[in-house]
């Protein structure tokens, strides 16, 4: 191979390496979520996962404004609720549309939504931890669509920096801790939400 | 003859330098303080679970350190049955998450009033819960190392040093009496060196490993009541 061709290939390789280094990194949150050990409520509940929850993704930008990390957590949220809800209620059914609730003959329809997602990286906070903070809007309605309760829940997760762990893996670990935090606070506080408590008392 | 003296002199200097560096690398001092508040003892069908505290905002007790202490308590003379942290936390979910874990023995008393929690504790045979809280901090970084690479080869030259300080508290809760039976504090410090003469030679003070070893030994004796 001539030296000119070699130099061209080397330049192309270096260029590609540079471009890969500059591209956005996608992190799809993956984790396993244990079933909560709590007493079940004698309710049949339908859960509706809105498309915005199913496709939820958060983009973290660098200090120069470039896209840095695309954190996709929609499917992990669904996996979490699918693990938690059957432990909380006697019957749980997933519905594809809110119109299906009456036919499902359930006591209530639960709709979780993500309102806000924040990511804090050590390079920006100067702390030795990766942090994830998520704000949710939880909605509970009757099968006919009448309001029962609508409340805000926040969850938080962090994980320490480690020498041989990638930023993507650390973001995933912090997000899984945040999802577990959501599961614990949601399952333990559900019956304490004032509107839910009043509704349960009427049943 | 002169060449022989130069060679001998060179070997001696290198030998002394290496011996000095090896001696410096071993410079880790560990202090263990024990405060006993109650009688302890454990039978062969009972177990201990070691859990890391993760409530602080700027640090959290590393799960690797928790596992290290557990592994060391579970082997050797007077070995104790230790339930792995993640297995226990998953089985107890959601009661031992960072937000919901009991911070005081009074909270544990309330938690044990939940039938599911009491049953799981009984299934595992948990007699003691050990809460580990702490972290390792690196301070006093000094020196610099520069590396170069060229067509004829490469190499590094310079000297770096830093100090590590591992400080961990272990609080032992008796699940039977629902009381705090004691606290053990371990503080290990050590100086690490990184001289570089063509090749960097890391002489790392094994601060956290020493803290783990000493804390595990002390905890094992404490739980066994010896």
Tab-separated table of C-alpha atoms in Angstrom:
chain	number	residue	atom	x	y	z
A	1	UNK	CA	0.000	0.000	0.000
A	2	UNK	CA	1.349	3.442	-0.918
A	3	UNK	CA	2.019	5.896	1.885
A	4	UNK	CA	-0.606	8.312	0.448
A	5	UNK	CA	-3.350	5.648	0.670
A	6	UNK	CA	-2.200	4.700	4.161
A	7	UNK	CA	-2.371	8.333	5.292
A	8	UNK	CA	-5.869	8.752	3.784
A	9	UNK	CA	-7.136	5.626	5.559
A	10	UNK	CA	-5.525	6.731	8.837
A	11	UNK	CA	-7.140	10.170	8.525
A	12	UNK	CA	-10.526	8.575	7.767
A	13	UNK	CA	-10.193	6.275	10.786
A	14	UNK	CA	-9.251	9.165	13.056
A	15	UNK	CA	-12.176	11.165	11.660
A	16	UNK	CA	-14.604	8.325	12.366
A	17	UNK	CA	-13.228	7.898	15.889
A	18	UNK	CA	-13.720	11.629	16.445
A	19	UNK	CA	-17.303	11.503	15.151
A	20	UNK	CA	-18.170	8.479	17.304
A	21	UNK	CA	-16.754	10.291	20.337
A	22	UNK	CA	-18.959	13.293	19.607
A	23	UNK	CA	-22.233	11.380	19.014
A	24	UNK	CA	-25.124	11.004	21.400
A	25	UNK	CA	-24.989	7.938	23.622
A	26	UNK	CA	-28.268	6.051	24.101
A	27	UNK	CA	-28.929	4.470	27.488
A	28	UNK	CA	-31.914	2.118	27.661
A	29	UNK	CA	-32.705	1.564	31.324
A	30	UNK	CA	-32.729	-2.102	32.254
A	31	UNK	CA	-33.197	-3.645	35.658
A	32	UNK	CA	-35.122	-6.220	37.615
A	33	UNK	CA	-37.714	-5.125	40.116
A	34	UNK	CA	-38.746	-7.325	43.042
A	35	UNK	CA	-42.368	-7.838	44.028
A	36	UNK	CA	-43.312	-5.758	47.093
A	37	UNK	CA	-44.136	-7.585	50.338
A	38	UNK	CA	-47.265	-5.660	51.275
A	39	UNK	CA	-50.888	-6.421	52.039
A	40	UNK	CA	-53.118	-6.392	48.937
A	41	UNK	CA	-56.086	-4.047	48.683
A	42	UNK	CA	-59.341	-5.828	47.711
A	43	UNK	CA	-59.650	-3.925	44.432
A	44	UNK	CA	-59.725	-4.718	40.723
A	45	UNK	CA	-57.715	-2.057	38.932
A	46	UNK	CA	-57.087	-1.366	35.262
A	47	UNK	CA	-53.812	0.318	34.343
A	48	UNK	CA	-53.448	2.469	31.268
A	49	UNK	CA	-49.942	3.222	29.997
A	50	UNK	CA	-50.165	6.382	27.928
A	51	UNK	CA	-48.009	6.491	24.769
A	52	UNK	CA	-45.987	9.335	26.331
A	53	UNK	CA	-44.995	6.965	29.164
A	54	UNK	CA	-44.294	4.030	26.828
A	55	UNK	CA	-41.960	6.163	24.678
A	56	UNK	CA	-40.506	8.301	27.454
A	57	UNK	CA	-36.927	9.410	26.806
A	58	UNK	CA	-34.814	12.164	28.341
A	59	UNK	CA	-32.008	13.976	26.527
A	60	UNK	CA	-29.046	15.243	28.545
A	61	UNK	CA	-27.099	18.042	26.901
A	62	UNK	CA	-23.426	18.879	27.390
A	63	UNK	CA	-22.331	22.286	28.656
A	64	UNK	CA	-21.831	23.371	25.041
A	65	UNK	CA	-25.414	22.420	24.192
A	66	UNK	CA	-24.612	19.229	22.260
A	67	UNK	CA	-26.751	16.117	22.739
A	68	UNK	CA	-24.864	13.864	25.146
A	69	UNK	CA	-27.042	11.085	26.608
A	70	UNK	CA	-30.446	9.859	25.457
A	71	UNK	CA	-31.955	8.045	28.454
A	72	UNK	CA	-34.850	5.791	27.426
A	73	UNK	CA	-36.851	4.656	30.440
A	74	UNK	CA	-40.426	4.134	29.181
A	75	UNK	CA	-40.311	0.337	28.961
A	76	UNK	CA	-38.540	-0.010	32.327
A	77	UNK	CA	-41.333	2.025	33.946
A	78	UNK	CA	-43.900	-0.359	32.467
A	79	UNK	CA	-41.897	-3.367	33.725
A	80	UNK	CA	-41.799	-1.766	37.167
A	81	UNK	CA	-45.545	-1.100	37.362
A	82	UNK	CA	-46.249	-4.603	36.045
A	83	UNK	CA	-44.223	-5.980	38.973
A	84	UNK	CA	-45.624	-3.658	41.630
A	85	UNK	CA	-49.359	-3.367	40.863
A	86	UNK	CA	-50.252	-7.107	41.118
A	87	UNK	CA	-48.738	-7.061	44.623
A	88	UNK	CA	-50.886	-4.086	45.617
A	89	UNK	CA	-54.309	-5.095	44.277
A	90	UNK	CA	-56.369	-8.294	44.048
A	91	UNK	CA	-56.810	-7.906	40.289
A	92	UNK	CA	-54.853	-5.899	37.720
A	93	UNK	CA	-55.561	-5.661	34.002
A	94	UNK	CA	-53.662	-3.598	31.426
A	95	UNK	CA	-55.915	-1.743	28.993
A	96	UNK	CA	-54.942	-0.310	25.610
A	97	UNK	CA	-57.498	2.486	25.745
A	98	UNK	CA	-59.356	4.296	28.526
A	99	UNK	CA	-62.575	3.315	26.699
A	100	UNK	CA	-61.887	-0.345	27.561
A	101	UNK	CA	-62.210	0.280	31.309
A	102	UNK	CA	-65.991	-0.216	31.567
A	103	UNK	CA	-65.823	-3.522	29.701
A	104	UNK	CA	-63.005	-4.639	32.017
A	105	UNK	CA	-65.408	-4.256	35.004
A	106	UNK	CA	-62.805	-2.729	37.300
A	107	UNK	CA	-63.138	-0.567	40.408
A	108	UNK	CA	-60.685	2.035	39.175
A	109	UNK	CA	-58.345	2.999	36.348
A	110	UNK	CA	-54.778	3.955	37.193
A	111	UNK	CA	-52.766	6.143	34.786
A	112	UNK	CA	-49.117	6.925	35.634
A	113	UNK	CA	-47.381	9.768	33.790
A	114	UNK	CA	-43.839	11.150	33.936
A	115	UNK	CA	-43.808	14.934	34.315
A	116	UNK	CA	-40.110	15.608	34.702
A	117	UNK	CA	-36.804	13.760	34.560
A	118	UNK	CA	-33.453	15.118	35.744
A	119	UNK	CA	-29.980	13.666	35.516
A	120	UNK	CA	-26.948	14.936	37.459
A	121	UNK	CA	-23.520	13.830	36.305
A	122	UNK	CA	-20.332	14.073	38.442
A	123	UNK	CA	-18.615	16.102	35.712
A	124	UNK	CA	-21.196	18.836	36.275
A	125	UNK	CA	-22.006	18.563	39.997
A	126	UNK	CA	-18.419	17.800	41.116
A	127	UNK	CA	-19.870	15.188	43.482
A	128	UNK	CA	-18.770	11.547	43.380
A	129	UNK	CA	-22.297	10.325	42.576
A	130	UNK	CA	-24.582	9.988	39.558
A	131	UNK	CA	-28.118	11.122	40.401
A	132	UNK	CA	-31.532	10.640	38.785
A	133	UNK	CA	-34.660	12.484	39.893
A	134	UNK	CA	-38.091	11.786	38.415
A	135	UNK	CA	-41.417	13.544	39.008
A	136	UNK	CA	-44.630	11.633	38.316
A	137	UNK	CA	-48.287	12.457	38.050
A	138	UNK	CA	-50.452	9.575	39.241
A	139	UNK	CA	-54.116	9.570	38.250
A	140	UNK	CA	-56.892	7.371	39.559
A	141	UNK	CA	-60.369	7.463	38.055
A	142	UNK	CA	-63.466	5.290	38.060
A	143	UNK	CA	-64.103	2.946	35.112
A	144	UNK	CA	-66.532	5.583	33.789
A	145	UNK	CA	-63.772	8.206	33.876
A	146	UNK	CA	-64.869	10.112	37.001
A	147	UNK	CA	-62.067	11.668	39.058
A	148	UNK	CA	-60.899	9.858	42.205
A	149	UNK	CA	-57.411	11.184	42.825
A	150	UNK	CA	-54.547	12.970	41.105
A	151	UNK	CA	-51.260	13.295	42.960
A	152	UNK	CA	-47.565	14.013	42.437
A	153	UNK	CA	-44.833	11.575	43.432
A	154	UNK	CA	-41.075	12.050	43.173
A	155	UNK	CA	-38.372	9.441	43.148
A	156	UNK	CA	-34.615	9.715	43.554
A	157	UNK	CA	-31.702	7.400	42.886
A	158	UNK	CA	-27.966	7.738	43.062
A	159	UNK	CA	-24.912	5.585	42.564
A	160	UNK	CA	-21.265	6.326	43.387
A	161	UNK	CA	-18.560	6.798	40.767
A	162	UNK	CA	-16.384	3.743	40.185
A	163	UNK	CA	-13.095	3.448	38.338
A	164	UNK	CA	-13.978	0.761	35.799
A	165	UNK	CA	-17.638	1.581	35.160
A	166	UNK	CA	-18.886	3.475	32.129
A	167	UNK	CA	-21.061	6.578	32.446
A	168	UNK	CA	-23.879	4.698	30.661
A	169	UNK	CA	-23.779	1.873	33.235
A	170	UNK	CA	-23.739	4.389	36.102
A	171	UNK	CA	-26.760	6.259	34.657
A	172	UNK	CA	-28.591	2.927	34.363
A	173	UNK	CA	-27.772	1.987	37.969
A	174	UNK	CA	-28.902	5.387	39.317
A	175	UNK	CA	-32.139	5.155	37.296
A	176	UNK	CA	-32.857	1.639	38.608
A	177	UNK	CA	-32.404	2.928	42.191
A	178	UNK	CA	-34.837	5.762	41.369
A	179	UNK	CA	-37.364	3.275	39.955
A	180	UNK	CA	-37.084	1.126	43.081
A	181	UNK	CA	-37.612	4.293	45.125
A	182	UNK	CA	-40.769	4.992	43.121
A	183	UNK	CA	-42.003	1.457	43.714
A	184	UNK	CA	-41.404	1.661	47.461
A	185	UNK	CA	-42.967	5.068	47.998
A	186	UNK	CA	-45.902	4.387	45.648
A	187	UNK	CA	-46.775	1.002	47.160
A	188	UNK	CA	-46.459	2.207	50.759
A	189	UNK	CA	-48.146	5.598	50.346
A	190	UNK	CA	-50.992	4.730	47.940
A	191	UNK	CA	-53.657	4.192	50.601
A	192	UNK	CA	-52.444	7.295	52.497
A	193	UNK	CA	-53.177	9.742	49.640
A	194	UNK	CA	-56.112	11.769	51.103
A	195	UNK	CA	-58.438	11.390	48.079
A	196	UNK	CA	-57.641	7.688	47.734
A	197	UNK	CA	-58.169	7.173	51.476
A	198	UNK	CA	-61.586	8.881	51.292
A	199	UNK	CA	-62.546	6.816	48.241
A	200	UNK	CA	-61.459	3.552	49.900
A	201	UNK	CA	-63.525	4.458	52.977
A	202	UNK	CA	-66.641	4.746	50.786
A	203	UNK	CA	-66.269	1.290	49.234
B	1	UNK	CA	37.261	-3.256	38.349
B	2	UNK	CA	35.761	0.235	38.106
B	3	UNK	CA	32.963	-1.183	35.942
B	4	UNK	CA	32.245	-3.855	38.591
B	5	UNK	CA	32.075	-1.208	41.362
B	6	UNK	CA	29.693	0.914	39.234
B	7	UNK	CA	27.456	-2.103	38.564
B	8	UNK	CA	27.470	-3.087	42.281
B	9	UNK	CA	26.766	0.501	43.294
B	10	UNK	CA	23.902	0.751	40.808
B	11	UNK	CA	22.308	-2.507	42.037
B	12	UNK	CA	22.621	-1.414	45.683
B	13	UNK	CA	21.015	1.954	45.023
B	14	UNK	CA	18.166	0.327	43.095
B	15	UNK	CA	17.757	-2.304	45.839
B	16	UNK	CA	17.656	0.289	48.608
B	17	UNK	CA	15.210	2.388	46.579
B	18	UNK	CA	12.894	-0.571	45.966
B	19	UNK	CA	13.078	-1.681	49.612
B	20	UNK	CA	12.277	1.842	50.764
B	21	UNK	CA	9.354	2.111	48.352
B	22	UNK	CA	8.052	-1.332	49.358
B	23	UNK	CA	8.265	-0.302	53.020
B	24	UNK	CA	6.457	2.953	52.264
B	25	UNK	CA	3.759	1.094	50.318
B	26	UNK	CA	2.964	-0.912	53.445
B	27	UNK	CA	2.394	2.252	55.467
B	28	UNK	CA	-1.265	1.823	56.379
B	29	UNK	CA	-2.419	2.425	59.916
B	30	UNK	CA	-5.795	1.173	61.119
B	31	UNK	CA	-7.605	2.073	64.329
B	32	UNK	CA	-10.613	0.106	65.557
B	33	UNK	CA	-12.850	1.403	68.359
B	34	UNK	CA	-15.540	-0.756	69.896
B	35	UNK	CA	-18.411	0.466	72.049
B	36	UNK	CA	-20.479	-2.335	73.526
B	37	UNK	CA	-23.998	-1.597	74.821
B	38	UNK	CA	-25.363	-5.117	75.306
B	39	UNK	CA	-24.609	-8.821	75.527
B	40	UNK	CA	-24.208	-10.683	72.237
B	41	UNK	CA	-24.048	-14.282	71.023
B	42	UNK	CA	-25.251	-16.260	68.026
B	43	UNK	CA	-26.223	-19.876	67.377
B	44	UNK	CA	-25.484	-21.931	64.255
B	45	UNK	CA	-29.058	-21.607	62.937
B	46	UNK	CA	-29.040	-17.818	63.229
B	47	UNK	CA	-27.677	-15.338	60.698
B	48	UNK	CA	-26.434	-11.788	60.337
B	49	UNK	CA	-27.207	-9.352	57.530
B	50	UNK	CA	-24.842	-6.499	56.742
B	51	UNK	CA	-26.456	-3.479	55.091
B	52	UNK	CA	-24.922	-0.280	53.754
B	53	UNK	CA	-26.378	3.100	54.697
B	54	UNK	CA	-27.331	5.098	51.604
B	55	UNK	CA	-29.196	8.083	53.026
B	56	UNK	CA	-26.404	10.701	52.748
B	57	UNK	CA	-26.678	13.121	49.840
B	58	UNK	CA	-23.007	13.290	48.821
B	59	UNK	CA	-21.790	9.717	49.314
B	60	UNK	CA	-23.046	6.213	49.862
B	61	UNK	CA	-21.557	3.143	51.469
B	62	UNK	CA	-20.208	1.030	48.598
B	63	UNK	CA	-21.846	-2.372	48.179
B	64	UNK	CA	-18.399	-3.886	47.423
B	65	UNK	CA	-17.214	-2.913	50.927
B	66	UNK	CA	-20.363	-4.371	52.475
B	67	UNK	CA	-19.783	-7.606	50.552
B	68	UNK	CA	-16.110	-7.686	51.574
B	69	UNK	CA	-16.997	-7.468	55.288
B	70	UNK	CA	-19.704	-10.124	54.864
B	71	UNK	CA	-17.390	-12.522	53.014
B	72	UNK	CA	-14.703	-12.224	55.674
B	73	UNK	CA	-17.183	-12.739	58.530
B	74	UNK	CA	-18.469	-15.884	56.837
B	75	UNK	CA	-15.104	-17.659	56.755
B	76	UNK	CA	-12.349	-18.741	59.137
B	77	UNK	CA	-12.565	-19.535	62.831
B	78	UNK	CA	-15.904	-18.576	64.374
B	79	UNK	CA	-17.498	-18.114	60.930
B	80	UNK	CA	-21.015	-16.635	60.948
B	81	UNK	CA	-23.930	-17.181	58.543
B	82	UNK	CA	-24.159	-13.944	56.584
B	83	UNK	CA	-27.145	-13.219	54.331
B	84	UNK	CA	-26.041	-11.325	51.161
B	85	UNK	CA	-27.191	-7.701	51.184
B	86	UNK	CA	-28.954	-7.658	47.799
B	87	UNK	CA	-30.779	-10.938	48.468
B	88	UNK	CA	-32.075	-9.581	51.785
B	89	UNK	CA	-33.073	-6.148	50.414
B	90	UNK	CA	-34.892	-7.736	47.437
B	91	UNK	CA	-36.706	-10.231	49.660
B	92	UNK	CA	-37.729	-7.425	52.051
B	93	UNK	CA	-38.726	-5.012	49.275
B	94	UNK	CA	-39.887	-2.231	49.795
B	95	UNK	CA	-39.003	-2.015	53.487
B	96	UNK	CA	-35.194	-1.654	53.331
B	97	UNK	CA	-34.821	0.807	50.449
B	98	UNK	CA	-32.817	4.041	51.087
B	99	UNK	CA	-36.043	5.995	51.683
B	100	UNK	CA	-37.822	3.411	53.831
B	101	UNK	CA	-35.026	1.649	55.765
B	102	UNK	CA	-35.242	2.032	59.567
B	103	UNK	CA	-32.836	4.665	60.883
B	104	UNK	CA	-33.288	3.850	64.588
B	105	UNK	CA	-34.156	0.721	66.535
B	106	UNK	CA	-37.520	2.334	67.317
B	107	UNK	CA	-38.239	2.293	63.564
B	108	UNK	CA	-37.236	-1.381	63.420
B	109	UNK	CA	-39.731	-2.096	66.208
B	110	UNK	CA	-42.499	-0.524	64.088
B	111	UNK	CA	-41.300	-2.423	61.034
B	112	UNK	CA	-41.368	-5.749	62.861
B	113	UNK	CA	-45.041	-5.104	63.621
B	114	UNK	CA	-45.669	-5.769	59.902
B	115	UNK	CA	-46.371	-9.494	59.589
B	116	UNK	CA	-44.629	-9.838	56.212
B	117	UNK	CA	-41.430	-8.296	57.598
B	118	UNK	CA	-41.414	-10.422	60.752
B	119	UNK	CA	-42.036	-13.582	58.695
B	120	UNK	CA	-39.194	-12.846	56.259
B	121	UNK	CA	-36.819	-12.056	59.149
B	122	UNK	CA	-37.739	-15.373	60.694
B	123	UNK	CA	-37.279	-17.223	57.363
B	124	UNK	CA	-33.738	-15.829	57.009
B	125	UNK	CA	-33.045	-16.492	60.710
B	126	UNK	CA	-31.740	-12.941	61.158
B	127	UNK	CA	-30.424	-12.351	64.683
B	128	UNK	CA	-28.372	-9.205	64.033
B	129	UNK	CA	-28.555	-6.391	61.483
B	130	UNK	CA	-25.227	-4.614	60.989
B	131	UNK	CA	-25.482	-1.142	59.439
B	132	UNK	CA	-22.287	-0.013	57.732
B	133	UNK	CA	-21.876	3.693	57.093
B	134	UNK	CA	-18.795	5.351	55.629
B	135	UNK	CA	-16.570	5.933	52.653
B	136	UNK	CA	-12.962	6.224	51.524
B	137	UNK	CA	-11.626	9.673	50.766
B	138	UNK	CA	-8.513	10.542	48.772
B	139	UNK	CA	-6.658	13.687	49.883
B	140	UNK	CA	-3.277	15.421	49.559
B	141	UNK	CA	-2.588	14.583	45.936
B	142	UNK	CA	0.927	15.785	45.112
B	143	UNK	CA	3.497	15.471	42.334
B	144	UNK	CA	3.134	14.992	38.619
B	145	UNK	CA	3.936	12.389	35.989
B	146	UNK	CA	4.453	13.083	32.312
B	147	UNK	CA	4.465	10.437	29.606
B	148	UNK	CA	5.731	10.727	26.055
B	149	UNK	CA	5.526	8.443	23.052
B	150	UNK	CA	7.529	8.647	19.850
B	151	UNK	CA	8.702	6.538	16.901
B	152	UNK	CA	11.544	5.089	18.987
B	153	UNK	CA	9.374	4.167	21.991
B	154	UNK	CA	7.839	5.877	24.970
B	155	UNK	CA	8.104	6.300	28.697
B	156	UNK	CA	6.951	8.156	31.779
B	157	UNK	CA	8.851	10.222	34.291
B	158	UNK	CA	7.772	11.799	37.539
B	159	UNK	CA	6.409	11.049	40.974
B	160	UNK	CA	2.901	11.148	42.423
B	161	UNK	CA	1.620	10.580	45.924
B	162	UNK	CA	-1.731	10.741	47.701
B	163	UNK	CA	-3.350	9.783	50.988
B	164	UNK	CA	-6.424	7.565	51.385
B	165	UNK	CA	-8.612	7.640	54.485
B	166	UNK	CA	-11.289	4.966	54.980
B	167	UNK	CA	-13.692	5.614	57.840
B	168	UNK	CA	-16.555	3.224	58.523
B	169	UNK	CA	-19.048	2.839	61.371
B	170	UNK	CA	-20.784	-0.473	62.051
B	171	UNK	CA	-23.912	-0.376	64.229
B	172	UNK	CA	-25.143	-3.732	65.436
B	173	UNK	CA	-28.887	-4.151	66.048
B	174	UNK	CA	-30.221	-7.162	67.893
B	175	UNK	CA	-33.411	-8.232	66.102
B	176	UNK	CA	-34.451	-10.298	69.146
B	177	UNK	CA	-34.397	-7.457	71.687
B	178	UNK	CA	-34.829	-4.660	69.081
B	179	UNK	CA	-31.925	-2.724	70.597
B	180	UNK	CA	-28.601	-1.329	69.473
B	181	UNK	CA	-26.029	-3.628	71.098
B	182	UNK	CA	-22.899	-1.836	69.984
B	183	UNK	CA	-20.930	0.274	67.547
B	184	UNK	CA	-17.551	-0.421	65.976
B	185	UNK	CA	-15.601	2.321	64.200
B	186	UNK	CA	-12.707	1.621	61.855
B	187	UNK	CA	-10.405	4.312	60.576
B	188	UNK	CA	-7.628	3.329	58.170
B	189	UNK	CA	-5.198	5.758	56.552
B	190	UNK	CA	-2.381	5.134	54.135
B	191	UNK	CA	-0.056	6.894	51.734
B	192	UNK	CA	0.197	5.656	48.146
B	193	UNK	CA	3.101	6.375	45.781
B	194	UNK	CA	3.464	6.282	42.025
B	195	UNK	CA	7.093	6.706	40.931
B	196	UNK	CA	7.681	6.598	37.190
B	197	UNK	CA	11.112	5.872	35.716
B	198	UNK	CA	10.193	4.890	32.138
B	199	UNK	CA	7.494	2.592	33.573
B	200	UNK	CA	5.091	3.784	36.349
B	201	UNK	CA	5.350	1.574	39.456
B	202	UNK	CA	2.141	1.868	41.545
B	203	UNK	CA	2.710	1.326	45.271
B	204	UNK	CA	-0.855	1.463	46.516
B	205	UNK	CA	-1.784	1.486	50.197
B	206	UNK	CA	-4.574	-1.072	50.613
B	207	UNK	CA	-6.552	1.179	52.927
B	208	UNK	CA	-10.106	-0.057	52.259
B	209	UNK	CA	-9.006	-3.706	52.204
B	210	UNK	CA	-7.335	-3.244	55.607
B	211	UNK	CA	-10.414	-1.468	56.993
B	212	UNK	CA	-12.582	-4.341	55.711
B	213	UNK	CA	-10.342	-7.021	57.210
B	214	UNK	CA	-10.025	-5.400	60.649
B	215	UNK	CA	-13.703	-4.482	60.842
B	216	UNK	CA	-14.809	-8.000	59.833
B	217	UNK	CA	-12.563	-9.620	62.457
B	218	UNK	CA	-13.818	-7.269	65.170
B	219	UNK	CA	-17.458	-7.719	64.136
B	220	UNK	CA	-17.123	-11.508	64.135
B	221	UNK	CA	-15.730	-11.472	67.674
B	222	UNK	CA	-18.369	-8.959	68.750
B	223	UNK	CA	-21.311	-10.962	67.385
B	224	UNK	CA	-19.930	-14.227	68.786
B	225	UNK	CA	-19.715	-12.500	72.166
B	226	UNK	CA	-16.017	-13.228	72.603
